[in-house]
Coordinates of C-alpha atoms in Angstrom, one line a residue:
M198 CA 103.9 76.8 69.8
N199 CA 106.3 79.1 71.3
K200 CA 108.8 78.4 74.1
L201 CA 107.0 80.4 76.6
L202 CA 103.2 78.8 75.9
R203 CA 104.8 75.5 76.0
I204 CA 106.5 75.2 79.1
A205 CA 103.8 77.2 81.0
V206 CA 100.7 74.7 79.7
I207 CA 102.9 72.0 81.2
A208 CA 103.3 73.5 84.2
G209 CA 99.8 74.8 84.4
A210 CA 98.5 71.5 83.8
V211 CA 100.8 69.6 86.9
V212 CA 99.8 72.4 89.4
F213 CA 95.8 72.0 88.9
A214 CA 96.7 68.7 90.0
A215 CA 99.3 69.8 93.1
P216 CA 96.9 69.7 96.0
A217 CA 95.7 66.2 95.3
L218 CA 99.1 65.3 95.1
A219 CA 100.0 66.9 98.6
Q220 CA 97.6 64.9 99.8
D221 CA 98.8 61.6 98.9
E222 CA 102.5 62.3 99.8
A223 CA 101.7 63.6 103.2
A224 CA 103.7 60.4 105.0
A225 CA 105.8 62.3 106.3
P226 CA 104.5 65.5 108.4
A227 CA 105.8 68.9 106.5
S228 CA 107.1 71.8 109.1
D229 CA 106.0 74.0 111.4
P230 CA 104.9 77.3 108.2
G231 CA 105.4 79.4 110.6
L232 CA 108.8 78.8 111.0
E233 CA 112.1 79.5 108.1
R234 CA 113.2 77.0 106.2
E235 CA 116.5 76.1 104.8
G236 CA 117.5 78.0 101.7
E237 CA 114.4 80.2 101.6
W238 CA 114.3 83.1 99.6
T239 CA 114.7 85.9 102.7
L240 CA 115.0 89.6 103.7
G241 CA 116.2 90.8 106.6
E242 CA 118.2 89.9 109.8
P243 CA 118.4 86.5 110.8
D244 CA 117.7 87.8 114.9
A245 CA 115.0 89.9 114.0
P246 CA 112.3 90.3 116.8
L247 CA 109.5 89.5 113.9
L248 CA 109.6 86.7 111.8
M249 CA 107.1 87.6 108.3
I250 CA 106.6 85.0 106.1
E251 CA 104.6 86.0 102.8
Y252 CA 103.1 83.3 100.3
A253 CA 102.5 84.9 97.3
S254 CA 102.5 84.8 93.3
V255 CA 103.4 86.9 90.9
A256 CA 100.0 86.5 89.1
C257 CA 97.9 87.0 92.1
G258 CA 95.5 90.4 91.6
H259 CA 95.2 90.6 95.3
C260 CA 99.2 89.7 95.8
A261 CA 100.0 92.9 93.5
H262 CA 97.5 95.3 95.4
W263 CA 99.3 94.2 98.6
Y264 CA 102.3 95.2 97.2
E265 CA 102.0 98.1 95.5
D266 CA 100.0 99.1 98.6
N267 CA 102.5 97.9 101.5
W268 CA 106.2 96.4 100.2
A269 CA 107.1 100.2 100.4
M270 CA 106.5 100.6 103.7
V271 CA 107.4 97.4 105.4
S272 CA 111.3 97.5 103.9
D273 CA 111.7 100.8 104.8
E274 CA 110.7 100.9 108.3
F275 CA 110.8 97.3 109.7
I276 CA 113.1 95.4 107.2
S277 CA 116.1 98.2 107.0
T278 CA 115.6 98.4 110.8
G279 CA 116.4 94.9 111.8
E280 CA 113.0 94.8 112.9
V281 CA 111.7 92.1 110.7
R282 CA 113.1 89.5 108.7
F283 CA 110.7 88.4 105.9
V284 CA 110.1 85.6 104.0
L285 CA 108.7 84.9 100.4
R286 CA 107.5 81.8 99.5
E287 CA 105.9 80.7 96.1
M288 CA 102.4 79.9 95.0
L289 CA 100.8 79.5 91.7
T290 CA 97.5 80.9 92.2
G291 CA 95.8 83.4 90.6
E292 CA 96.8 82.1 86.5
P293 CA 99.4 79.6 87.4
R294 CA 100.6 79.4 83.6
L295 CA 102.4 83.1 84.2
A296 CA 103.2 82.4 87.7
M297 CA 105.2 79.3 86.7
A298 CA 107.1 81.6 83.8
G299 CA 107.4 84.6 86.0
F300 CA 108.4 82.7 89.3
M301 CA 111.0 80.2 86.8
T302 CA 112.8 83.7 85.2
A303 CA 113.1 85.0 89.0
R304 CA 115.2 82.0 90.2
C305 CA 116.9 82.0 86.7
A306 CA 118.7 85.6 87.7
D307 CA 121.6 86.2 89.8
P308 CA 120.6 84.8 93.2
D309 CA 121.2 88.3 94.9
L310 CA 118.5 89.8 91.9
Y311 CA 115.7 87.5 93.4
F312 CA 113.6 90.6 95.0
D313 CA 114.3 92.6 92.2
A314 CA 112.9 90.2 89.8
I315 CA 109.6 89.4 91.7
H316 CA 109.2 93.4 92.3
L317 CA 109.4 93.6 88.4
L318 CA 107.4 91.2 87.7
F319 CA 104.1 92.8 90.4
E320 CA 104.8 96.2 88.5
E321 CA 104.4 94.9 85.0
Q322 CA 101.6 92.5 86.1
H323 CA 98.9 94.8 84.5
A324 CA 100.7 94.6 81.2
I325 CA 101.8 91.0 81.3
F326 CA 98.0 90.2 81.9
E327 CA 96.8 92.3 78.9
A328 CA 99.4 90.6 76.9
A329 CA 98.1 87.2 77.8
R330 CA 94.6 88.4 76.6
D331 CA 96.2 89.8 73.6
G332 CA 98.1 86.6 72.1
G333 CA 101.2 86.1 74.8
P334 CA 103.1 88.2 77.4
R335 CA 106.7 86.4 76.0
E336 CA 108.4 90.5 75.0
Q337 CA 107.1 91.6 78.9
Y338 CA 108.9 88.5 80.2
L339 CA 112.0 88.9 77.9
Q340 CA 111.9 92.2 79.0
I341 CA 112.2 91.5 82.8
A342 CA 114.5 89.2 82.0
A343 CA 117.0 91.6 80.2
A344 CA 116.4 94.1 83.1
L345 CA 117.8 90.9 85.1
G346 CA 121.1 90.3 83.1
M347 CA 119.7 87.6 80.7
D348 CA 120.0 87.3 77.4
E349 CA 117.2 86.0 74.8
A350 CA 119.0 82.8 74.7
A351 CA 119.3 82.3 78.6
F352 CA 115.6 82.9 78.9
D353 CA 114.6 79.8 76.7
A354 CA 117.0 78.0 78.4
C355 CA 115.5 79.1 81.5
L356 CA 112.0 78.2 80.5
E357 CA 113.1 74.6 79.3
N358 CA 115.3 73.5 82.6
Q359 CA 113.0 71.1 84.4
D360 CA 114.8 71.5 87.6
V361 CA 113.3 74.6 88.4
L362 CA 110.3 74.0 86.8
Q363 CA 109.8 71.0 89.4
A364 CA 111.3 73.2 92.3
V365 CA 108.6 75.9 92.1
L366 CA 105.9 73.1 91.6
A367 CA 107.5 71.6 94.8
E368 CA 107.5 74.9 97.1
H369 CA 103.7 75.5 95.5
E370 CA 102.5 71.8 96.9
Q371 CA 104.6 72.4 100.4
A372 CA 102.2 75.6 100.7
V373 CA 99.3 73.3 100.3
E374 CA 100.8 71.2 102.9
D375 CA 100.9 74.1 104.8
G376 CA 97.3 74.8 105.0
V377 CA 97.7 77.6 102.9
G378 CA 94.4 78.3 100.7
G379 CA 95.0 81.2 98.9
T380 CA 97.4 84.5 98.7
P381 CA 98.2 86.7 100.0
T382 CA 98.3 84.5 103.2
F383 CA 101.0 86.0 106.0
F384 CA 102.6 84.0 109.1
F385 CA 103.8 86.7 111.9
N386 CA 105.7 84.7 114.2
G387 CA 103.8 81.6 113.8
V388 CA 100.4 83.0 114.0
M389 CA 98.8 82.9 110.0
V390 CA 96.7 86.1 108.9
N391 CA 94.6 86.0 106.1
S392 CA 91.4 87.5 104.5
G393 CA 87.8 86.9 104.7
A394 CA 84.5 88.3 104.9
S395 CA 83.7 90.7 107.8
P396 CA 81.8 89.8 110.3
E397 CA 80.1 93.1 110.4
G398 CA 78.9 92.0 106.8
Q399 CA 80.5 94.8 104.5
G400 CA 84.2 94.7 103.1
W401 CA 86.9 91.9 103.8
V402 CA 88.9 91.8 106.6
W403 CA 92.1 90.7 108.1
Y404 CA 91.9 87.1 110.2
A405 CA 94.0 85.7 112.3
E406 CA 94.2 81.6 113.2
G407 CA 90.6 81.8 112.0
E408 CA 89.3 84.5 113.9
P409 CA 88.3 88.1 112.6
L410 CA 92.1 90.8 113.9
R411 CA 90.9 93.0 115.9
I412 CA 93.3 95.4 117.2
D413 CA 92.1 98.3 120.1
G414 CA 89.1 96.9 119.6
D415 CA 88.8 97.7 115.9
L416 CA 88.8 95.1 112.4
L417 CA 91.2 95.8 109.8
P418 CA 90.2 96.1 106.2
T419 CA 92.4 93.9 104.1
D420 CA 92.3 97.2 101.6
G421 CA 93.4 99.9 104.4
G422 CA 96.5 100.2 102.5
A423 CA 99.9 100.7 104.8
D424 CA 98.7 102.1 107.7
T425 CA 96.6 99.3 108.7
F426 CA 99.5 96.8 107.8
R427 CA 101.8 98.6 109.5
R428 CA 99.1 98.2 112.8
I429 CA 99.6 94.8 112.5
I430 CA 103.1 94.5 112.2
L431 CA 103.1 96.9 115.5
H432 CA 100.7 94.4 117.0
Y433 CA 103.0 91.2 116.4
L434 CA 106.4 93.3 117.4
N435 CA 104.7 94.2 120.5
Q436 CA 103.5 90.5 121.4
A437 CA 107.4 89.6 120.6
G438 CA 108.5 92.2 122.8
E439 CA 106.3 91.1 125.9

């Protein structure tokens, strides 16, 4: 069994037990999931009026779809302008073993390249999935690692690093404690926004704190692309300015 597969199998076995662990060890309440935490992966100005937190997995197809449709808009129109502070929180949804390998690779890169790693993992997700079905995605991960400045020996050492593995597991377990049940899930200045079946019986729409999110009376479809997600950000930015 190669190193990538061995570490992934170990990680996957632990991940499937994570919700139970989170419940058993919940003696001390977690901090508010809608607030930024020390040491998180962030982009944007600390004093931006809107804090946008995303719980995501690099092995979640819905997360990759959201990234493809929305990331350029969020980055160019809101993060770079100082209006949004963005936080990424790692979860092992989708295919946990592939998510673990991806997040470990991202964490082993230069910290300044963490988001570059995440972008590469989303952009190569389909190729990774295809390779996983055909025997193993080691070559795809090696190519990503090389783009981040890691040679094969550094990549293998990364996957053997128990501290990195445990850090990713801890972040996933914290997300479970935060009450996040799927990805992508967002918080906008403390308001949880995620997807659910449309109350009108057609497709999926965005929900806020468990209720269908309506802006100017409109339900917002999750497949509405950048125009729809821009409306959500502007909605919460407007609330922040009140």
